[in-house]
Amino acid sequence: MLISGTFLALLLVSSTCTADNGQDPASGHFVDSVRKFFLDILGRHVVGHVREIMEEVRNLPCPDDAVTFPCECTVNSESDFSPDLDCSEVESEEELATILSYPFPFRNFRNLTIVGNQNLTTLRRGVLGNTTFKEFYITGGALQEVETGALSSSYNTATVMNFEGNRLVVFPWGELSAFTGLLELNLNSNKISSFPALISDTLQRLDLSNNPLGLIPGTGFKATPDIETVLLDNVNMYEIIPGTFTGHRQLRVVSMNSNQLREVPADAIHFTAGFDLTYVRLSDNVITKVAVDAFIGITKGSELLVDRNELMLLHEEVWRPLVEAGVKLQLQDNPLLCGCDIAWIMLNSSLLSMVDGRTTCSDGELMVNLSPLIYQDLC
């Protein structure tokens, strides 16, 4: 839309009249109204034009819909205009490979999302073509195998790989170190039957929960120096080998919930970084014994969950250093005898305050309701 000479003349007249102190009030009001009217038109035109430009920018990184169908390309306009690709509706491995082999005008994507797809059972070598992705969310489907080289085009770009809830048996563990910026790997709820060889200088978060792994080797995390979070819930784990979680400079969260652990040996969990709010979860096991120095480096404000186990005694030499350091203990649903073994807790209210208030003795009575006088007189 062009600005007419009349429009410009009116703007000039309005400016002149406004500057003239001797103008007729009625005439000045009329000119002001005209000026406002035309400025509103101009403003709406400029805003509309800017919106059109922004829409073009937002859509530009995506190829034509006909090229990517049934995949859907959208643009992440809130940050860097990186395109996202959702291929949840692809009907075959060949169709996915054909789409991703197209010479896209912009080949660097942010996310590849494939959710709930029952047609893909294998990601084959070279399936990504020349496209690269920062994050993979291939979840809740029928995927059984990721071949070596399937994700190789994203060696230098991938930061997140989420393959949760598939049927994965085969994964390219041997090329994990080639992903130079990988921070998070989630393979929760698959069918991985043995603990893999992990080599990554960058990996921070690993979730292998709900896989039939069995034994976790003592050297399992030696080649993941930056690991911060390890989730191994419900993996048929029956033993913690001393030193497995020792020497990691960033480690702060370890969860081994719902396994078959019976004992926690010395040096089972060893935090070295001195982080506040570390977190250890050993709930829903069958633990009957915890060794002195089983947990090292757990700091004030941290949580240690050993609820729903088979603990009967709370030996002072095991637990006192933890609660004195300010660690919060969750011990509910253990068959605690609540005899003289807990006198050291019951006679010190500040220590008792570090034990979860829901903790009960084997007869169901809350520990916090026990009388300290009993322990003063009898222990």
PDB file of C-alpha atoms in Angstrom, residues 217-219 222 240-248 265-270:
ATOM      1  CA  PRO A 217      29.658 -54.022  36.697  1.00  0.00           C
ATOM      2  CA  GLY A 218      31.874 -52.074  39.040  1.00  0.00           C
ATOM      3  CA  THR A 219      33.533 -50.393  36.066  1.00  0.00           C
ATOM      4  CA  LYS A 222      34.384 -45.376  34.740  1.00  0.00           C
ATOM      5  CA  ILE A 240      26.008 -53.011  44.386  1.00  0.00           C
ATOM      6  CA  ILE A 241      29.694 -53.592  43.740  1.00  0.00           C
ATOM      7  CA  PRO A 242      31.787 -51.270  45.967  1.00  0.00           C
ATOM      8  CA  GLY A 243      33.291 -48.401  44.006  1.00  0.00           C
ATOM      9  CA  THR A 244      30.714 -48.496  41.192  1.00  0.00           C
ATOM     10  CA  PHE A 245      29.673 -44.932  42.013  1.00  0.00           C
ATOM     11  CA  THR A 246      33.039 -43.612  43.185  1.00  0.00           C
ATOM     12  CA  GLY A 247      35.251 -40.928  41.643  1.00  0.00           C
ATOM     13  CA  HIS A 248      32.694 -39.055  39.567  1.00  0.00           C
ATOM     14  CA  PRO A 265      28.235 -52.383  51.170  1.00  0.00           C
ATOM     15  CA  ALA A 266      30.845 -49.817  52.198  1.00  0.00           C
ATOM     16  CA  ASP A 267      31.617 -47.345  49.406  1.00  0.00           C
ATOM     17  CA  ALA A 268      28.406 -48.213  47.592  1.00  0.00           C
ATOM     18  CA  ILE A 269      27.570 -44.556  46.861  1.00  0.00           C
ATOM     19  CA  HIS A 270      30.384 -42.020  46.988  1.00  0.00           C
TER      20      HIS A 270
END
